[in-house]
Each structure stands twice: as C-alpha cells, then as structure tokens.
CSV table of C-alpha atoms in Angstrom, one decimal:
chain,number,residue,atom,x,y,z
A,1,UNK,CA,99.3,-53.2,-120.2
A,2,UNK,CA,102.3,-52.7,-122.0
A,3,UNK,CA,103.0,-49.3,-120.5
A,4,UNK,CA,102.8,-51.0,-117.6
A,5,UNK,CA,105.2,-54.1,-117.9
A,6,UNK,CA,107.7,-52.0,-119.6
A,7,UNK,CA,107.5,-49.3,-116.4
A,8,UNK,CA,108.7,-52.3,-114.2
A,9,UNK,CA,111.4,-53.1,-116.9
A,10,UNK,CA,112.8,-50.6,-117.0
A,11,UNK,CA,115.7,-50.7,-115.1
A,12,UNK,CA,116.9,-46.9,-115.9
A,13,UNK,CA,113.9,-46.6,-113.4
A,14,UNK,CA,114.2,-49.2,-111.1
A,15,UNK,CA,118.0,-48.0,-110.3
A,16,UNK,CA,117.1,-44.7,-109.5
A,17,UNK,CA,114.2,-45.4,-107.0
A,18,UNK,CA,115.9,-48.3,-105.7
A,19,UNK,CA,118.9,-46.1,-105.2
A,20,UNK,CA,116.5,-43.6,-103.1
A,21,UNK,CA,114.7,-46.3,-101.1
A,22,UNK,CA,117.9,-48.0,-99.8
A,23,UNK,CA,119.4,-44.3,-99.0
A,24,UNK,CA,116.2,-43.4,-97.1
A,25,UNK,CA,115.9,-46.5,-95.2
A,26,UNK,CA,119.9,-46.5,-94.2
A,27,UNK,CA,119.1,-42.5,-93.0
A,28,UNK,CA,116.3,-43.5,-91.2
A,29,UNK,CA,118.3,-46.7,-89.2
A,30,UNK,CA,121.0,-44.3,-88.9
A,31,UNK,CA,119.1,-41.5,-87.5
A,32,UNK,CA,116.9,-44.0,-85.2
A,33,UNK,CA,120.8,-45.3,-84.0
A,34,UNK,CA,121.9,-41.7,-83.2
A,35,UNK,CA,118.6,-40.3,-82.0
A,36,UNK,CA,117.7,-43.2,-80.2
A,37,UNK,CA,114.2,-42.8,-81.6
A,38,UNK,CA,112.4,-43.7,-84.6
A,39,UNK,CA,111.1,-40.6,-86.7
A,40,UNK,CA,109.1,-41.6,-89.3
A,41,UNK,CA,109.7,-38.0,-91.8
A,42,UNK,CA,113.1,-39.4,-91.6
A,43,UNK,CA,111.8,-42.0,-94.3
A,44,UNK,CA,110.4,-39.3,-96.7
A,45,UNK,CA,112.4,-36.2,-95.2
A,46,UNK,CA,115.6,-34.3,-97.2
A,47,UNK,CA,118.9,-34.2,-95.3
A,48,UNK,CA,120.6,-36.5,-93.4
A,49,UNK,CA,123.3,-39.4,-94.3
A,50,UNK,CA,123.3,-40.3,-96.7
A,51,UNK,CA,121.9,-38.3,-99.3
A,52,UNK,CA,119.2,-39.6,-101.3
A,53,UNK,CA,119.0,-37.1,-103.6
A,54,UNK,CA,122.9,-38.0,-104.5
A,55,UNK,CA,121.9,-41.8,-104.4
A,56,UNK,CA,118.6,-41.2,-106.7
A,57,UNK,CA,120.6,-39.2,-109.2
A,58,UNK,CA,124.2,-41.1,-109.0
A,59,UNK,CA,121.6,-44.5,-109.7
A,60,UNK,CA,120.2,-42.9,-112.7
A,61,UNK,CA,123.1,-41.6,-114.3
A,62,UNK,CA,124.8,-45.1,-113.8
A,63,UNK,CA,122.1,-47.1,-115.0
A,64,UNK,CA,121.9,-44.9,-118.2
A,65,UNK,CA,125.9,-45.1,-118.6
A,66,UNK,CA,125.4,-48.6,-118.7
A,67,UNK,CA,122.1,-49.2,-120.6
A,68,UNK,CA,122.9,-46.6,-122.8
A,69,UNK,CA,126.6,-45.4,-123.2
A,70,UNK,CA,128.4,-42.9,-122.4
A,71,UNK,CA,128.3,-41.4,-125.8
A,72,UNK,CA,124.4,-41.1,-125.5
A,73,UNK,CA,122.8,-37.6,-125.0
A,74,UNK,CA,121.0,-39.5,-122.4
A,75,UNK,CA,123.7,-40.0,-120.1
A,76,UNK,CA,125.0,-36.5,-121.2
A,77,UNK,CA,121.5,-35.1,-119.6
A,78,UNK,CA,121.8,-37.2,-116.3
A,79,UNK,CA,124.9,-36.3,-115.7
A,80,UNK,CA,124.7,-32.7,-116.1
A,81,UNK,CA,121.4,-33.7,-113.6
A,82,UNK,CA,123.4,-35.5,-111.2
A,83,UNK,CA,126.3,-32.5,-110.8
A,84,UNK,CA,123.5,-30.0,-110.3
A,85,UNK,CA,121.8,-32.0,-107.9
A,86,UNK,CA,124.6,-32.7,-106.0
A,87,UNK,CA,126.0,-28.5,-106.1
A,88,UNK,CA,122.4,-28.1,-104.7
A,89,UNK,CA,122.7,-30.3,-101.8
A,90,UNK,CA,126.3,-29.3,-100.7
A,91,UNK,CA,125.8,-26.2,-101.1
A,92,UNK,CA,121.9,-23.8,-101.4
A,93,UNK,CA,120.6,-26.4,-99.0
A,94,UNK,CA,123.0,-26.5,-96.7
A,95,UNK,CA,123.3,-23.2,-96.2
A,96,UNK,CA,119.3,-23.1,-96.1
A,97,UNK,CA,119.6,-25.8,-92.7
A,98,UNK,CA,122.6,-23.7,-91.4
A,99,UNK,CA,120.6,-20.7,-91.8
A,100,UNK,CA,117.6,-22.4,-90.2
A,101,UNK,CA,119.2,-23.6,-87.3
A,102,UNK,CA,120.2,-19.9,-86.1
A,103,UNK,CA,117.1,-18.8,-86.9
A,104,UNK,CA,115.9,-21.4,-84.4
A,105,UNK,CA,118.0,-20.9,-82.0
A,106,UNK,CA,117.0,-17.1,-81.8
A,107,UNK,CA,113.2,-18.1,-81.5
A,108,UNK,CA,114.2,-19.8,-78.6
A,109,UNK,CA,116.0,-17.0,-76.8
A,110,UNK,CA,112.9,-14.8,-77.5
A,111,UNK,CA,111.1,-17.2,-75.8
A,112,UNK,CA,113.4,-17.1,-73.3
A,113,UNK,CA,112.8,-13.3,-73.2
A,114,UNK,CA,109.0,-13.5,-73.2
A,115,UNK,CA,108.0,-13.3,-77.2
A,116,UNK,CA,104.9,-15.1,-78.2
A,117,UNK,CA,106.8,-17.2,-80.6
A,118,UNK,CA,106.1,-20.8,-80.4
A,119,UNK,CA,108.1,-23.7,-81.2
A,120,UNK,CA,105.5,-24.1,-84.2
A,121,UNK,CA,107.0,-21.2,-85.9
A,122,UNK,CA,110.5,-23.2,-85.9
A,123,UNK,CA,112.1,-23.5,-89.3
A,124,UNK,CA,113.2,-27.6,-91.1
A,125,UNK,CA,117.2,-27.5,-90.1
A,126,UNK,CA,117.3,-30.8,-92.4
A,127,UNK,CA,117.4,-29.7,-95.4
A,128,UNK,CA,120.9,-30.2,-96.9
A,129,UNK,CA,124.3,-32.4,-97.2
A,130,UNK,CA,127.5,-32.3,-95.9
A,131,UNK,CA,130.3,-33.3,-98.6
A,132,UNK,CA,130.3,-36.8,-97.1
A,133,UNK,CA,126.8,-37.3,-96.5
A,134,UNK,CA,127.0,-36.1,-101.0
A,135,UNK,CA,129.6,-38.5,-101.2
A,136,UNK,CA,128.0,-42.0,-99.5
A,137,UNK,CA,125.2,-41.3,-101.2
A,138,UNK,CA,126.7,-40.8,-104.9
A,139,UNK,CA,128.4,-44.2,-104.0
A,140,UNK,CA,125.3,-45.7,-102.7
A,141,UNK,CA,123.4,-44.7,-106.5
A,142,UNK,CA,126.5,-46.2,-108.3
A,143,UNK,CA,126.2,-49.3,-106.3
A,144,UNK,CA,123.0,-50.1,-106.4
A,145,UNK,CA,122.8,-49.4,-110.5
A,146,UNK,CA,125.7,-51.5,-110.9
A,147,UNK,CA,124.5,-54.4,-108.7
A,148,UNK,CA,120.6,-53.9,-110.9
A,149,UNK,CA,122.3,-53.5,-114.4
A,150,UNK,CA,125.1,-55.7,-114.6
C-alpha cells in the first residue's frame, strides 16, 4: 500500500502526466474548433498544438528543478530528456509528417490514375511539431509543474 500512496505523492509524477493530460485535452478542443469535428485519436494521438510530448517532458524537468535542485543529477537527466525530446519533435517527426503528407498526396493521384491503392494504405501526417506548437507546449509543462509544486 505504500507503493501505492507514495505513486499519487509523488508530484515529480503528477506534474508530468498532468502536463500531458491538459496538452491533449487543449489539442483535442483546438483541433474539434478548427476541424469542426470531434476526433477522438486526437486525445491519445502525436502532433498537433500543442505538443504534449514538450508539455510531458518540460512538467517533469520543472518539477524535478524544484523538488530536487538544479544541482541534482536528476534534473541533469530530465533535462538532457527534455532537449532530446523536444529536437525530436521539431525536427525527425516533423519531417516524418511532411514526408507523409507527399506521400499521400501521390496515393491519391494514382488513384486518380487508376492504381488499386486505397485510402487504407495512407500514411499518419500527425506526427510532429512545429517550433510553436514545441514552444506552447514546453510552457504549458512549466506551468503546470509550477502551479502543482509550488
């Protein structure tokens, strides 16, 4: 039992996933707001604004600043965490949806053309960040660790 109260104490923890909640639930509204629609993979899905991954990462290397210094190699881990994340999403995933959305676009012309390529075979475009989408969500983390910690 004491695994378990000291899971729901921790609020190293609690930052981080709270910091990933909020960010999924603001891309969903904000996607449901564009789109018109509501898509449910938006809750769970990668890409989008913001970025959860920056929010998840940005609330766990806050929270650890504050709970356990900066001096700790603690923080010195979720930092070096956080920046690799974040190079990630800007840039590897980005590229991946860029490179995904051409690839769409061609299945479509060869349907146009008469392939037997389906809309099935189309690749996930949502998949990385822009530098703002990085940036809201890094904010987002460091807000939400403050407002838990402090």
């Amino acid at each position: 039992m004491d695994f378990i109260s000291e899971l729901f104490h921790n609020q190293i923890l609690i930052s981080a996933i709270t910091a990933w909640l909020t960010a999924q639930v603001l891309k969903t509204l904000i996607h449901m707001w564009l789109t018109r629609s509501f898509t449910p993979e938006r809750m769970v899905g990668s890409g989008g604004m913001p970025s959860s991954h920056s929010a998840t990462v940005c609330g766990l290397a806050t929270a650890t600043w504050l709970i356990s210094g900066p001096g700790s190699f603690e923080f010195a881990i979720s930092v070096i965490f956080a920046i690799v994340v974040m190079h990630d999403a800007i840039g590897v995933r980005r590229e991946t949806g860029i490179q995904a959305k051409v690839l769409n676009q061609m299945i479509t012309l060869f349907e146009d053309m008469g392939s037997d390529m389906s809309a099935q075979d189309k690749l996930k475009e949502f998949v990385g960040h822009t530098p703002l989408q990085v940036l809201i969500g890094a904010l987002l983390g460091i807000g939400v660790a403050l407002a838990i910690c402090l």
